[in-house]
Amino acid sequence: MTGLYYEEFAVGETIEHERRRTISESDNQRFCDMTMNQQPLHLDHEFAADTEFGQRLVNGLYTMSLAVGVSIPETTDGTIVANLSYDDVEHPTPVFHGDTIRAQSTVTDKRETSDGDRGVVTMHVEAFKTNDCPVSDANGTSSDSSEGADEPLVCEFDRTVLSLKREHAAEAE
């Protein structure tokens, strides 16, 4: 799937991202290893068991990176020049091994570059935990489906990108 060109972004539009990911212990371990983050709260079962969380936390930067990754197909796949910034990052709810994450992006601002060849787009990205959200049907029966459930927000941030305009992307081909 191709991402959106500058002209296709609409301020105020919320884009629901279809891809989801269940985070494994291995995912968290590899991310910590690759980034040389040896925080025991992420890696040491016994250390984490003695904290207020009672278990290891998934590295927050992994959660943020995952939210960006799952957003790419519907936003910037093949239509981006560069990511310009990530701002106002917050992690209001912890993420644990086995949690499934989904994301959505809301376009908050856009403007053309001074030469008019490209555009700058800012999106507010939110990541939610979809598991642990039982849904009751009309009979009061719970299911594991998270559709319609109040999903905890686990990460949010503003992502600003430099986006191609369709007419200039065609000229480059």
Short mmCIF file of C-alpha atoms in Angstrom, two decimals:
data_model
loop_
_atom_site.label_atom_id
_atom_site.label_comp_id
_atom_site.label_asym_id
_atom_site.label_seq_id
_atom_site.Cartn_x
_atom_site.Cartn_y
_atom_site.Cartn_z
CA MET A 1 0.00 0.00 0.00
CA THR A 2 1.28 3.47 -0.85
CA GLY A 3 1.29 6.22 1.73
CA LEU A 4 -0.33 9.60 1.28
CA TYR A 5 1.08 12.49 -0.70
CA TYR A 6 1.03 15.94 0.89
CA GLU A 7 -2.22 16.90 -0.89
CA GLU A 8 -4.00 13.81 0.43
CA PHE A 9 -3.52 14.63 4.13
CA ALA A 10 -6.48 16.48 5.68
CA VAL A 11 -6.07 18.39 8.93
CA GLY A 12 -8.37 16.84 11.53
CA GLU A 13 -8.50 13.44 9.81
CA THR A 14 -7.82 10.41 12.01
CA ILE A 15 -6.21 7.46 10.25
CA GLU A 16 -6.78 4.07 11.90
CA HIS A 17 -3.85 1.75 11.27
CA GLU A 18 -4.82 -1.83 10.48
CA ARG A 19 -1.58 -3.50 11.56
CA ARG A 20 -1.23 -4.64 15.18
CA ARG A 21 1.60 -6.34 17.01
CA THR A 22 1.77 -8.50 20.10
CA ILE A 23 5.04 -7.70 21.85
CA SER A 24 7.09 -10.71 22.88
CA GLU A 25 9.82 -11.00 25.50
CA SER A 26 12.22 -11.58 22.60
CA ASP A 27 11.17 -8.31 20.90
CA ASN A 28 11.89 -6.33 24.06
CA GLN A 29 15.18 -8.16 24.74
CA ARG A 30 16.48 -7.61 21.18
CA PHE A 31 15.52 -3.92 21.19
CA CYS A 32 17.30 -3.39 24.52
CA ASP A 33 20.35 -5.27 23.22
CA MET A 34 20.48 -3.30 19.95
CA THR A 35 20.21 0.04 21.75
CA MET A 36 22.54 -1.02 24.59
CA ASN A 37 19.85 -0.22 27.15
CA GLN A 38 20.49 -2.55 30.07
CA GLN A 39 17.85 -1.07 32.41
CA PRO A 40 16.93 -3.94 34.78
CA LEU A 41 13.28 -2.83 34.77
CA HIS A 42 13.19 -4.08 31.15
CA LEU A 43 15.41 -7.14 31.46
CA ASP A 44 15.67 -8.54 34.99
CA HIS A 45 12.65 -10.59 36.09
CA GLU A 46 13.55 -10.59 39.79
CA PHE A 47 14.38 -6.88 39.88
CA ALA A 48 11.13 -5.96 38.11
CA ALA A 49 9.08 -8.26 40.38
CA ASP A 50 10.03 -6.02 43.32
CA THR A 51 8.79 -2.82 41.62
CA GLU A 52 5.30 -1.33 41.63
CA PHE A 53 4.71 -3.02 38.25
CA GLY A 54 5.51 -6.53 39.48
CA GLN A 55 6.99 -7.53 36.13
CA ARG A 56 9.31 -6.34 33.37
CA LEU A 57 8.21 -3.34 31.31
CA VAL A 58 8.59 -3.15 27.56
CA ASN A 59 11.09 -0.45 26.62
CA GLY A 60 9.12 2.75 25.92
CA LEU A 61 11.24 3.61 22.90
CA TYR A 62 10.31 0.24 21.39
CA THR A 63 6.63 1.01 21.97
CA MET A 64 7.06 4.38 20.25
CA SER A 65 9.01 2.86 17.35
CA LEU A 66 6.35 0.19 16.93
CA ALA A 67 3.64 2.88 16.76
CA VAL A 68 5.59 4.64 13.99
CA GLY A 69 6.16 1.36 12.15
CA VAL A 70 2.53 0.29 12.11
CA SER A 71 1.52 3.76 10.90
CA ILE A 72 3.75 3.82 7.82
CA PRO A 73 1.58 1.89 5.30
CA GLU A 74 -1.34 4.33 5.60
CA THR A 75 0.71 7.53 5.99
CA THR A 76 4.20 7.74 4.52
CA ASP A 77 5.09 4.49 2.71
CA GLY A 78 6.95 5.65 -0.41
CA THR A 79 5.77 9.27 -0.08
CA ILE A 80 8.12 10.64 2.58
CA VAL A 81 11.31 12.62 2.11
CA ALA A 82 12.27 12.52 5.81
CA ASN A 83 11.02 12.35 9.37
CA LEU A 84 11.70 15.81 10.80
CA SER A 85 10.81 15.42 14.47
CA TYR A 86 9.12 13.47 17.23
CA ASP A 87 7.79 15.76 19.94
CA ASP A 88 5.85 15.65 23.21
CA VAL A 89 6.32 11.91 23.79
CA GLU A 90 4.34 10.46 26.69
CA HIS A 91 3.90 6.93 28.07
CA PRO A 92 0.82 7.11 30.31
CA THR A 93 0.31 3.33 30.76
CA PRO A 94 2.96 0.59 30.98
CA VAL A 95 3.34 -2.10 28.32
CA PHE A 96 4.21 -5.69 29.25
CA HIS A 97 5.28 -8.80 27.33
CA GLY A 98 2.23 -10.25 25.59
CA ASP A 99 0.43 -6.92 25.15
CA THR A 100 -1.00 -6.21 21.69
CA ILE A 101 -0.58 -2.66 20.40
CA ARG A 102 -2.51 -0.77 17.73
CA ALA A 103 -2.09 2.85 16.62
CA GLN A 104 -3.90 5.75 15.02
CA SER A 105 -2.65 9.05 13.60
CA THR A 106 -4.53 12.35 13.56
CA VAL A 107 -3.31 15.03 11.14
CA THR A 108 -2.88 18.20 13.21
CA ASP A 109 -1.09 20.54 10.80
CA LYS A 110 0.23 20.82 7.27
CA ARG A 111 1.98 23.49 5.22
CA GLU A 112 3.82 23.71 1.95
CA THR A 113 7.58 24.25 1.92
CA SER A 114 8.79 27.68 0.80
CA ASP A 115 9.60 26.38 -2.71
CA GLY A 116 6.15 24.73 -2.95
CA ASP A 117 7.65 21.42 -4.08
CA ARG A 118 6.90 19.48 -0.88
CA GLY A 119 4.93 19.77 2.32
CA VAL A 120 5.40 19.45 6.07
CA VAL A 121 2.77 17.33 7.82
CA THR A 122 2.36 16.88 11.58
CA MET A 123 0.43 13.93 12.98
CA HIS A 124 -0.50 13.14 16.57
CA VAL A 125 0.17 9.40 16.93
CA GLU A 126 -1.52 7.39 19.66
CA ALA A 127 -0.78 3.77 20.57
CA PHE A 128 -3.29 1.67 22.50
CA LYS A 129 -3.18 -1.66 24.32
CA THR A 130 -5.89 -3.85 22.79
CA ASN A 131 -5.66 -6.86 25.08
CA ASP A 132 -7.10 -6.80 28.62
CA CYS A 133 -10.16 -5.07 27.17
CA PRO A 134 -13.10 -7.47 27.45
CA VAL A 135 -16.25 -6.46 25.59
CA SER A 136 -19.72 -7.40 26.78
CA ASP A 137 -22.46 -8.12 24.30
CA ALA A 138 -26.17 -7.39 24.77
CA ASN A 139 -26.51 -10.54 26.91
CA GLY A 140 -23.68 -9.47 29.23
CA THR A 141 -21.32 -12.12 27.86
CA SER A 142 -17.68 -11.05 27.75
CA SER A 143 -15.41 -11.74 24.82
CA ASP A 144 -11.74 -11.06 24.14
CA SER A 145 -12.52 -8.70 21.27
CA SER A 146 -11.31 -5.16 21.85
CA GLU A 147 -13.55 -3.58 19.23
CA GLY A 148 -15.55 -0.88 20.96
CA ALA A 149 -13.65 -1.33 24.23
CA ASP A 150 -11.94 1.41 26.17
CA GLU A 151 -8.34 0.64 25.24
CA PRO A 152 -5.61 2.08 27.47
CA LEU A 153 -3.40 4.69 25.81
CA VAL A 154 0.21 3.50 26.16
CA CYS A 155 2.13 6.06 24.09
CA GLU A 156 1.43 9.32 22.28
CA PHE A 157 3.59 11.80 20.42
CA ASP A 158 3.67 14.26 17.53
CA ARG A 159 5.43 13.12 14.35
CA THR A 160 6.39 15.71 11.75
CA VAL A 161 7.36 14.58 8.25
CA LEU A 162 8.52 16.15 5.01
CA SER A 163 6.12 14.75 2.42
CA LEU A 164 6.26 14.53 -1.36
CA LYS A 165 3.63 16.26 -3.44
CA ARG A 166 2.09 14.00 -6.06
CA GLU A 167 3.04 16.19 -9.05
CA HIS A 168 6.69 16.37 -8.03
CA ALA A 169 6.88 12.65 -7.24
CA ALA A 170 5.67 11.91 -10.80
CA GLU A 171 8.36 14.21 -12.26
CA ALA A 172 11.07 12.26 -10.43
CA GLU A 173 10.05 8.96 -12.07
#
